Coordinates of C-alpha atoms and ligand atoms in Angstrom, one line a residue:
X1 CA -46.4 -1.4 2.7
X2 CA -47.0 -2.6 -0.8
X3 CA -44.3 -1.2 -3.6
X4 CA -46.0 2.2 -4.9
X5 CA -44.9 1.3 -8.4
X6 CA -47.1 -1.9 -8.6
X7 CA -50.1 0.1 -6.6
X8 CA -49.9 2.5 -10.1
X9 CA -49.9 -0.8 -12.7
X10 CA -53.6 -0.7 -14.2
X11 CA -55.2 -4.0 -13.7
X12 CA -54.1 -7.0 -16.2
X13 CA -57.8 -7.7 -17.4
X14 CA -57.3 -8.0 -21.2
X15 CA -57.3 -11.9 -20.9
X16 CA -59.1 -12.3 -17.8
X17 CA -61.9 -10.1 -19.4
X18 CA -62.0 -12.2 -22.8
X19 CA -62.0 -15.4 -20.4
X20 CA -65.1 -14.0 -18.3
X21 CA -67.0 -12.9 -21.5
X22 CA -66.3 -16.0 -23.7
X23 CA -67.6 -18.1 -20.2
X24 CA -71.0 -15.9 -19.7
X25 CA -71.3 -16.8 -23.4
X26 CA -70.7 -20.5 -23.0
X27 CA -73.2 -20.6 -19.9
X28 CA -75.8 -19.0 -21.8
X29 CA -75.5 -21.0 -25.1
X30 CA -73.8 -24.3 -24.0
X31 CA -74.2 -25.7 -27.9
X32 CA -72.2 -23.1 -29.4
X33 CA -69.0 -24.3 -30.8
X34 CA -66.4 -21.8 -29.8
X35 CA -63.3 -21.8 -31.9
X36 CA -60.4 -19.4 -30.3
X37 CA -58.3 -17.6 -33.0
X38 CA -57.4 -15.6 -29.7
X39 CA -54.6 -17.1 -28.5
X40 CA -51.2 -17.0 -28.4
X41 CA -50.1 -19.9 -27.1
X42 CA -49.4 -22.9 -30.0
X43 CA -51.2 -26.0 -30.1
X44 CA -49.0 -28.6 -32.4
X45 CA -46.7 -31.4 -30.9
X46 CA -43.2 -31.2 -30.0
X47 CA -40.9 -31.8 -32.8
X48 CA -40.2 -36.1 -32.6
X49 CA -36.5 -35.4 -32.3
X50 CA -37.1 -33.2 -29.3
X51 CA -39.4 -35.9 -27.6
X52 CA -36.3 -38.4 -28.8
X53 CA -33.5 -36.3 -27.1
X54 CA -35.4 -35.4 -23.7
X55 CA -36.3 -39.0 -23.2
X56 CA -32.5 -39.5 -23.4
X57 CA -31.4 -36.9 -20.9
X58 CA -34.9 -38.3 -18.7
X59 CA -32.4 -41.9 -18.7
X60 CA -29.6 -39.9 -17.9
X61 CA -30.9 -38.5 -14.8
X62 CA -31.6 -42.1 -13.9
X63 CA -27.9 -43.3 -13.6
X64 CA -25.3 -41.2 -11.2
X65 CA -22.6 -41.6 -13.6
X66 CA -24.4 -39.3 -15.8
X67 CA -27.0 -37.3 -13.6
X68 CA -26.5 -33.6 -13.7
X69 CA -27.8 -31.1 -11.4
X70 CA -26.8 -27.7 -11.6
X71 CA -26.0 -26.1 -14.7
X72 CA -23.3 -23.9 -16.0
X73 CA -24.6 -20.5 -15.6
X74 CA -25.1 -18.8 -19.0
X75 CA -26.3 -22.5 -20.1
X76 CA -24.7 -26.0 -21.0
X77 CA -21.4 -25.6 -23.8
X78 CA -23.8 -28.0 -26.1
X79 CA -26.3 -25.7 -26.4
X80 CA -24.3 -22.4 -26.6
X81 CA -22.5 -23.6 -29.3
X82 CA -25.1 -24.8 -31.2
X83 CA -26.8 -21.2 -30.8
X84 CA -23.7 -19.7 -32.3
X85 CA -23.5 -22.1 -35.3
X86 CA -26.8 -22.4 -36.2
X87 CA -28.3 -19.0 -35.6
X88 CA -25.7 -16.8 -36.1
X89 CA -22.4 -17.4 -38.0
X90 CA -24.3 -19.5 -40.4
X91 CA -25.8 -16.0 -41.8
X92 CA -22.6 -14.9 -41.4
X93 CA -23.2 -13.3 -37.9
X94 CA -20.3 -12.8 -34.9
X95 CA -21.4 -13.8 -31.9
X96 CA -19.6 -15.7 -29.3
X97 CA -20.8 -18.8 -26.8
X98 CA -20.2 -16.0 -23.9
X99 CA -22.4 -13.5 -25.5
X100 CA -25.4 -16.2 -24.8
X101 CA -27.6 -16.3 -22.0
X102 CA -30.2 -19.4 -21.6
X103 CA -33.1 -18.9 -19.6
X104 CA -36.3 -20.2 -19.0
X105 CA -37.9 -18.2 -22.1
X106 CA -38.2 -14.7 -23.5
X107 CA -40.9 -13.2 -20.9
X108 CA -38.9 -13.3 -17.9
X109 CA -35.5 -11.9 -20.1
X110 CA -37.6 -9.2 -21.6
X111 CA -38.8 -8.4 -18.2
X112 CA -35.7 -8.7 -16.5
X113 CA -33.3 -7.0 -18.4
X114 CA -34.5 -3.4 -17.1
X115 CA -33.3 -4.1 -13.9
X116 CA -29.8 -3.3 -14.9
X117 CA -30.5 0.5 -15.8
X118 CA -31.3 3.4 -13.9
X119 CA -34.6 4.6 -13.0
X120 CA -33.9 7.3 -14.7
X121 CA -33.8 5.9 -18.0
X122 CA -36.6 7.2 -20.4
X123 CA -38.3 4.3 -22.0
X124 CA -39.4 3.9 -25.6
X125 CA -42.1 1.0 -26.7
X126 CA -44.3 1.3 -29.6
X127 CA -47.8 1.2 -29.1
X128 CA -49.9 -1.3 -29.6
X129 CA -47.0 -3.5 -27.5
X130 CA -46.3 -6.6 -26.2
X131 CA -47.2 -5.4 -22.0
X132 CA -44.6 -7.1 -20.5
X133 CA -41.8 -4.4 -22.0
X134 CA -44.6 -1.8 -20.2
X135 CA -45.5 -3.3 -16.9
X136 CA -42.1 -4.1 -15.8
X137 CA -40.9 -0.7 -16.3
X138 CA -43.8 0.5 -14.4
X139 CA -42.9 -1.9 -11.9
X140 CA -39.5 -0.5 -11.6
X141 CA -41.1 2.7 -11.4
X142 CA -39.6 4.6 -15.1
X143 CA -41.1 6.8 -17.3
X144 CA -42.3 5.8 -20.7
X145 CA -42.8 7.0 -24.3
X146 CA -45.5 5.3 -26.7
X147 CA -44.2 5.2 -30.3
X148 CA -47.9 5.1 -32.0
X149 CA -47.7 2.1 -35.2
X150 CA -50.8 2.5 -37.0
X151 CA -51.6 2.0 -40.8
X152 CA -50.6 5.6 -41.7
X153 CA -47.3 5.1 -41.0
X154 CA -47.3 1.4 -42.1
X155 CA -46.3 0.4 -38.5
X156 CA -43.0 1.6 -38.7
X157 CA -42.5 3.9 -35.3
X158 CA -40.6 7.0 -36.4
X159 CA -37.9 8.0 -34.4
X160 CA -38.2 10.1 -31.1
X161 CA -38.2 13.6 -31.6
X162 CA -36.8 13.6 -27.8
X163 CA -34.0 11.7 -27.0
X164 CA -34.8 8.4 -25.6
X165 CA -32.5 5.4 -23.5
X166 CA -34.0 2.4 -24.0
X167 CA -36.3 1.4 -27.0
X168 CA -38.1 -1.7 -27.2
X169 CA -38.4 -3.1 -30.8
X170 CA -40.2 -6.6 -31.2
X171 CA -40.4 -7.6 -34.9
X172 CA -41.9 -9.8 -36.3
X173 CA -45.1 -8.0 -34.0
X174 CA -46.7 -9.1 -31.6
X175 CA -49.6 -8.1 -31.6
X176 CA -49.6 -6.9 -35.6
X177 CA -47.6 -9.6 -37.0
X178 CA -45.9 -6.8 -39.0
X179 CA -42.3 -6.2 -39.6
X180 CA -39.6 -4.2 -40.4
X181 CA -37.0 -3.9 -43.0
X182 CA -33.4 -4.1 -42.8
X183 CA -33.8 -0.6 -43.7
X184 CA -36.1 0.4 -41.6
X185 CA -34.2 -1.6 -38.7
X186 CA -30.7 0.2 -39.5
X187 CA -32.5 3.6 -38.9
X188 CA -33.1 2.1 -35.4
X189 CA -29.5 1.4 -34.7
X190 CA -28.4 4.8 -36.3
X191 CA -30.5 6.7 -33.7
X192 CA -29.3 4.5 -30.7
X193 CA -25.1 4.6 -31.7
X194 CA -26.2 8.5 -32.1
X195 CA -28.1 8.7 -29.3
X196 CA -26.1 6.6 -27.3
X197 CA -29.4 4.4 -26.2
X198 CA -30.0 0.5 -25.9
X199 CA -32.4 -1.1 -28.1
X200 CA -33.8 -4.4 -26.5
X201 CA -34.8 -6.5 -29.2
X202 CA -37.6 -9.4 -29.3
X203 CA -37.2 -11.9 -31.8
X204 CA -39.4 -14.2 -31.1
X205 CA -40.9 -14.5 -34.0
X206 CA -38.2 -14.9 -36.0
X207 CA -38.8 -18.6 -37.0
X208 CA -42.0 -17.2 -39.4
X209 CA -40.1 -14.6 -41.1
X210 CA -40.5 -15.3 -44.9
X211 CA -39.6 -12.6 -47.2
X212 CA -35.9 -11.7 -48.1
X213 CA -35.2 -8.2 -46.8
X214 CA -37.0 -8.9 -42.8
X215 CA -33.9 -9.3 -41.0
X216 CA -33.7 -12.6 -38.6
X217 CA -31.6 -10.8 -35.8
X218 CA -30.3 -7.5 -35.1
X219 CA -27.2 -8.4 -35.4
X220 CA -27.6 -8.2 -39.0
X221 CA -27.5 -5.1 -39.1
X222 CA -23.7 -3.0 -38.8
X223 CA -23.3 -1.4 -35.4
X224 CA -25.9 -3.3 -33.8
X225 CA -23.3 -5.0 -31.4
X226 CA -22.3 -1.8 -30.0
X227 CA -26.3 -1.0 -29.2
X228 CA -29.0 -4.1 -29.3
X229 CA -29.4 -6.7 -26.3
X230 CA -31.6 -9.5 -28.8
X231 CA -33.6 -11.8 -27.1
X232 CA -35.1 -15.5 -28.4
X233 CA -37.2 -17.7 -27.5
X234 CA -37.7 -21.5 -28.4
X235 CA -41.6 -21.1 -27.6
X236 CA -43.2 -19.9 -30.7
X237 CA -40.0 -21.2 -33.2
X238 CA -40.7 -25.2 -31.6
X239 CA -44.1 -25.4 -29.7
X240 CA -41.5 -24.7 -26.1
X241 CA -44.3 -23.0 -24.4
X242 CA -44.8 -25.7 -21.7
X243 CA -41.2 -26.8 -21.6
X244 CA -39.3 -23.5 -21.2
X245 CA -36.1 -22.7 -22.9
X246 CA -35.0 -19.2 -24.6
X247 CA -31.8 -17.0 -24.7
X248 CA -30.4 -13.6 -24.5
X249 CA -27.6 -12.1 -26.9
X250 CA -25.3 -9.6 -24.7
X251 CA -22.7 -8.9 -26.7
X252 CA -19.4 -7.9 -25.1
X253 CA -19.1 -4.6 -27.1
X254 CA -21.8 -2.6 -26.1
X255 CA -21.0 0.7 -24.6
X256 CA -21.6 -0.2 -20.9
X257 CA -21.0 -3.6 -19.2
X258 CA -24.1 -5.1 -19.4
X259 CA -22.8 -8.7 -20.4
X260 CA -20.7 -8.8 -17.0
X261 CA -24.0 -7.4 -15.2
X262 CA -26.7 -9.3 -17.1
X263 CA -24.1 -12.7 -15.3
X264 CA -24.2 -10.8 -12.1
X265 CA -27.5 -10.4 -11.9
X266 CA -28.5 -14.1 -13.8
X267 CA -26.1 -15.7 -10.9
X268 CA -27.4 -14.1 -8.5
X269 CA -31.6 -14.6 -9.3
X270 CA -31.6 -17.4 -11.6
X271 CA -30.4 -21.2 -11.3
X272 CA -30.8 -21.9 -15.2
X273 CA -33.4 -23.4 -17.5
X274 CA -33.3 -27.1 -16.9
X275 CA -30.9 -29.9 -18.3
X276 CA -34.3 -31.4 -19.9
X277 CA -35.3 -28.6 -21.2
X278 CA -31.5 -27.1 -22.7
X279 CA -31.3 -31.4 -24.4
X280 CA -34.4 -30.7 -26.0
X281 CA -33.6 -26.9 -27.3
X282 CA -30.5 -28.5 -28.5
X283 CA -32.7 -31.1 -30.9
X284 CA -34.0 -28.2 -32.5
X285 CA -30.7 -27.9 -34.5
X286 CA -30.1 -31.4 -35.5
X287 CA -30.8 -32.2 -39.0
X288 CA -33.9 -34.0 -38.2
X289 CA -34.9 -31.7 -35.8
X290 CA -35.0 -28.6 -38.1
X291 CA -36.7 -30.2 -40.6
X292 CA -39.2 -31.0 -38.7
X293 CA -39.8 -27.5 -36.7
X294 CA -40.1 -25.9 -40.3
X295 CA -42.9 -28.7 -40.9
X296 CA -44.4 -26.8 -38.0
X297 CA -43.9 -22.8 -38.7
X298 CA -45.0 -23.8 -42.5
X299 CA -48.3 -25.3 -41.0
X300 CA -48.8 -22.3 -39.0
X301 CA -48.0 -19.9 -42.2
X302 CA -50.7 -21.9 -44.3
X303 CA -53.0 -20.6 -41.6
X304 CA -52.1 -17.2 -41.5
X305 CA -51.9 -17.3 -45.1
X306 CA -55.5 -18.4 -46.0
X307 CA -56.9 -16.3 -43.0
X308 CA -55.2 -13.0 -44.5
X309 CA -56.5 -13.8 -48.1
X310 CA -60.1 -15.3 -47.3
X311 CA -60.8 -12.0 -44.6
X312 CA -59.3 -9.8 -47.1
X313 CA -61.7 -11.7 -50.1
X314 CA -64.2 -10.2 -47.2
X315 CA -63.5 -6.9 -47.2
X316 CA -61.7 -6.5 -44.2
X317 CA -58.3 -4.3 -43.9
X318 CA -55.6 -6.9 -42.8
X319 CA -52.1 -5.7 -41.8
X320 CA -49.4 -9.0 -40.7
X321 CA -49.7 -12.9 -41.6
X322 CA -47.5 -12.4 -44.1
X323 CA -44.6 -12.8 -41.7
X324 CA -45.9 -13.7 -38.6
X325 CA -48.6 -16.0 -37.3
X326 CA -50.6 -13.0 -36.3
X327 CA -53.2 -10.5 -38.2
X328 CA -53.8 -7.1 -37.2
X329 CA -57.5 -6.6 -38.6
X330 CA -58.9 -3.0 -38.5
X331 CA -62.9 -3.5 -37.2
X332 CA -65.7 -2.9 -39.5
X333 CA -67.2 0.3 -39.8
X334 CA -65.2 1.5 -37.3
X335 CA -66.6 -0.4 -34.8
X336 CA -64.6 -0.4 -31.4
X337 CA -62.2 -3.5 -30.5
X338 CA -64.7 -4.7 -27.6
X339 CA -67.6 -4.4 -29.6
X340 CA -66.3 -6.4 -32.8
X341 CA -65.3 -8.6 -30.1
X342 CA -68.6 -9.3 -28.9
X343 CA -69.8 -9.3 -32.5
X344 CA -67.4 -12.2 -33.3
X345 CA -68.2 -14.4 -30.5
X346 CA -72.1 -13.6 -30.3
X347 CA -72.6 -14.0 -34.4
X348 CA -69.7 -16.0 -35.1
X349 CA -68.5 -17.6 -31.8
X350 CA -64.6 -16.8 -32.9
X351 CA -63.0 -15.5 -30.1
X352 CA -60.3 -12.9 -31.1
X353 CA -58.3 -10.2 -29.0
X354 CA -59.1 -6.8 -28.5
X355 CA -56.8 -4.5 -30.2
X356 CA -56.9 -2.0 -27.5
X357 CA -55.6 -4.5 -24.9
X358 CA -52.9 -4.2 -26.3
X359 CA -52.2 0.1 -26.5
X360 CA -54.5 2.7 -27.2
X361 CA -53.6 2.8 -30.6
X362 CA -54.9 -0.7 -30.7
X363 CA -58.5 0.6 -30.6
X364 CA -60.8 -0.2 -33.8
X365 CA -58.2 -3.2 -34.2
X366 CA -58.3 -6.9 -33.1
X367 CA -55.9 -9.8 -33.4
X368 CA -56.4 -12.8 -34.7
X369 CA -53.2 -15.6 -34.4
X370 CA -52.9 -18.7 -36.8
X371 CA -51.7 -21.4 -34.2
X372 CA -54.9 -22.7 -34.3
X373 CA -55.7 -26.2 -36.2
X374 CA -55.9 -25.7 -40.0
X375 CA -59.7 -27.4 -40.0
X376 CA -60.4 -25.1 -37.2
X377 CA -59.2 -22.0 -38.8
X378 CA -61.0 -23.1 -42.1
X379 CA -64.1 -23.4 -40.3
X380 CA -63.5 -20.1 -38.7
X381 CA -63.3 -18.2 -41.6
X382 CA -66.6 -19.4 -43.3
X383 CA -68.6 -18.4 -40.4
X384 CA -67.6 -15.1 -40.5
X385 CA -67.9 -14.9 -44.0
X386 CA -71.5 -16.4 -43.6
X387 CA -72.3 -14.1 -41.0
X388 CA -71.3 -10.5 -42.4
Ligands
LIG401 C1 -44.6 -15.4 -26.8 C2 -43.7 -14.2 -26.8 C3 -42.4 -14.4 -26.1 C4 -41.9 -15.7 -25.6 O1 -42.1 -15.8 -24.3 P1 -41.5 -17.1 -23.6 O2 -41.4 -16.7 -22.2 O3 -40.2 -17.5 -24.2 O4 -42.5 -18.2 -23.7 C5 -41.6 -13.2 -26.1 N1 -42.0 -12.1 -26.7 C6 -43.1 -11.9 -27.3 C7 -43.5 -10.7 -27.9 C8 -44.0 -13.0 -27.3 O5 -45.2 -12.9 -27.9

């Protein structure tokens, strides 16, 4: 017998459909030249000092004096530490080497996590949302609460009239590249000291963030230590897609044990992101190295920035970019997400996401994401514009 939970998941065809469509397309018209602003995955180099520093531990492996096979299990000290420096008590932020978790990246924590509270936990995410916050709770078999973020309320989900557990906050968005303000955030924390809830917090994005008053980490804001599990990924902050490497914050002072649990459960499922891939995170906070992952965010940014000012030259409503390497762009004439799709690739041959794949709320919207090349992006934009 097959888990009833997973029987109930609705089938994962946002990607799979874009892939089929985009392919029929291709078959049909094999000289179109298809650009993707679709994806969100990046497509820039590795930072040199990270190529430098997992060539080093490759050599290391090599010799038995210093080969190393298991790690520690929240991560290697080197790493930890340099978490703690570099991302936190530089901006004046407690958090302690024990209160990190390194992983393998942000999906598998953010999917994870859930597995140390009950079933009967009612489960907040804001819709449009990143699915994996969704599916895995389906998975465990809870119920869930949409918080709608649409233009009227400037994507900012209100507070639960209900009382609510769990709440999943990921900012910057994915998929709106919107954000919210320290403000904004410390309502959050409010409700969940009040409300005694857990906010898991996704700050993935949080290598992008540009303006002054979008906070970096939760932890910025007072109390959140007692409420917010944050996590963080080295994918979208330093091109770590294909290598792997994130982290979790669990602090110590949260209401419930979850630190001592989240190691219970880590030692007992996980065997640790690899010694290459923890040498190279570890570059990332060099001098070298930071300079040179900025180089990368800021190329990005240019991206999102000249795609959020030519569409909106165009007429089109554009929410995110300004932030985050995504843009949330409301379909003209209120044309649905599927068919402004198909009105992309067929006029245009852009290939964007569907808004609604992403949440009902994401109908009428699509997504468009900067990590594509800058002469690509460029390109992009004047065939739309040549095509309205
Ligand atoms: C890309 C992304 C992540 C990162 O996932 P990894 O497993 O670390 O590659 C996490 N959360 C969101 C919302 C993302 O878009």
């Amino acid at each position: 017998m097959i888990s009833e939970n997973y029987l109930k998941l609705s089938e994962s065809y946002l990607f799979a459909e874009i892939a089929r469509k985009v392919n029929d397309y291709k078959k049909k018209h094999p000289e179109a030249d298809i650009i993707s602003l679709g994806i969100g995955d990046v497509t820039q180099p590795l930072a040199s000092a990270v190529i430098e520093a997992m060539h080093k531990a490759v050599d290391e492996m090599a010799v038995a004096a210093s080969f190393r096979g298991y790690g520690p299990e929240r991560g290697y000290d080197f790493l930890r530490e340099a978490i703690v420096e570099n991302d936190f008590r530089r901006h004046g932020i407690d958090v302690e080497a024990d209160e990190i978790f390194v992983s393998d990246g942000a999906k598998s924590d953010t999917g994870n996590f859930q597995e140390l509270l009950s079933k009967k936990c009612v489960v907040a995410v804001t819709d449009p949302v990143y699915p994996v916050y969704v599916d895995s709770n389906l998975m465990a078999g809870r119920t869930i609460v949409k918080l709608p973020c649409t233009p009227e309320n400037g994507f900012v989900p209100e507070l639960p009239s209900d009382h609510v557990d769990v709440i999943y906050l990921c900012y910057p968005n994915n998929p709106t590249g919107t954000t919210l303000t320290k403000a904004q955030l410390k309502a959050w924390v409010d409700y969940a000291i009040r409300e005694e809830a857990l906010i898991l917090y996704d700050a993935a994005y949080e290598a992008y963030i540009q303006s002054e008053d979008v906070p970096h980490s939760i932890y910025e804001i007072p109390g959140a230590s007692k409420c917010a599990v944050e996590f963080h990924s080295y994918s979208k902050t330093a091109g770590f897609t294909g290598i792997r490497c994130g982290y979790t914050v669990v602090p110590k002072t949260l209401r419930m044990p979850l630190n001592a649990l989240w190691n219970r459960r880590q030692c007992t499922k996980f065997n640790g992101a690899s010694y290459l891939s923890q040498r190279a995170a570890e570059a990332i906070y060099t001098s070298q190295g930071k300079v040179q992952i900025k180089e990368t965010t800021s190329y990005y940014m240019k991206n999102a920035h000249v795609m959020r000012a030519s569409l909106t030259d165009m007429g089109f409503k554009v929410y995110g970019g300004i932030d985050a390497p995504y843009l949330w762009v409301k379909t003209p004439g209120n044309m649905m997400s599927w068919e402004f799709f198909d009105w992309m690739l067929q006029s245009a041959h852009i290939v964007c996401t569907p808004g609604v794949g992403f949440g009902d709320k994401g109908e009428g919207f699509v997504r468009l994401t900067a990590f594509g090349t800058h002469e690509n992006t460029v390109k992009a934009l004047r065939r739309i514009n040549s095509k309205l």
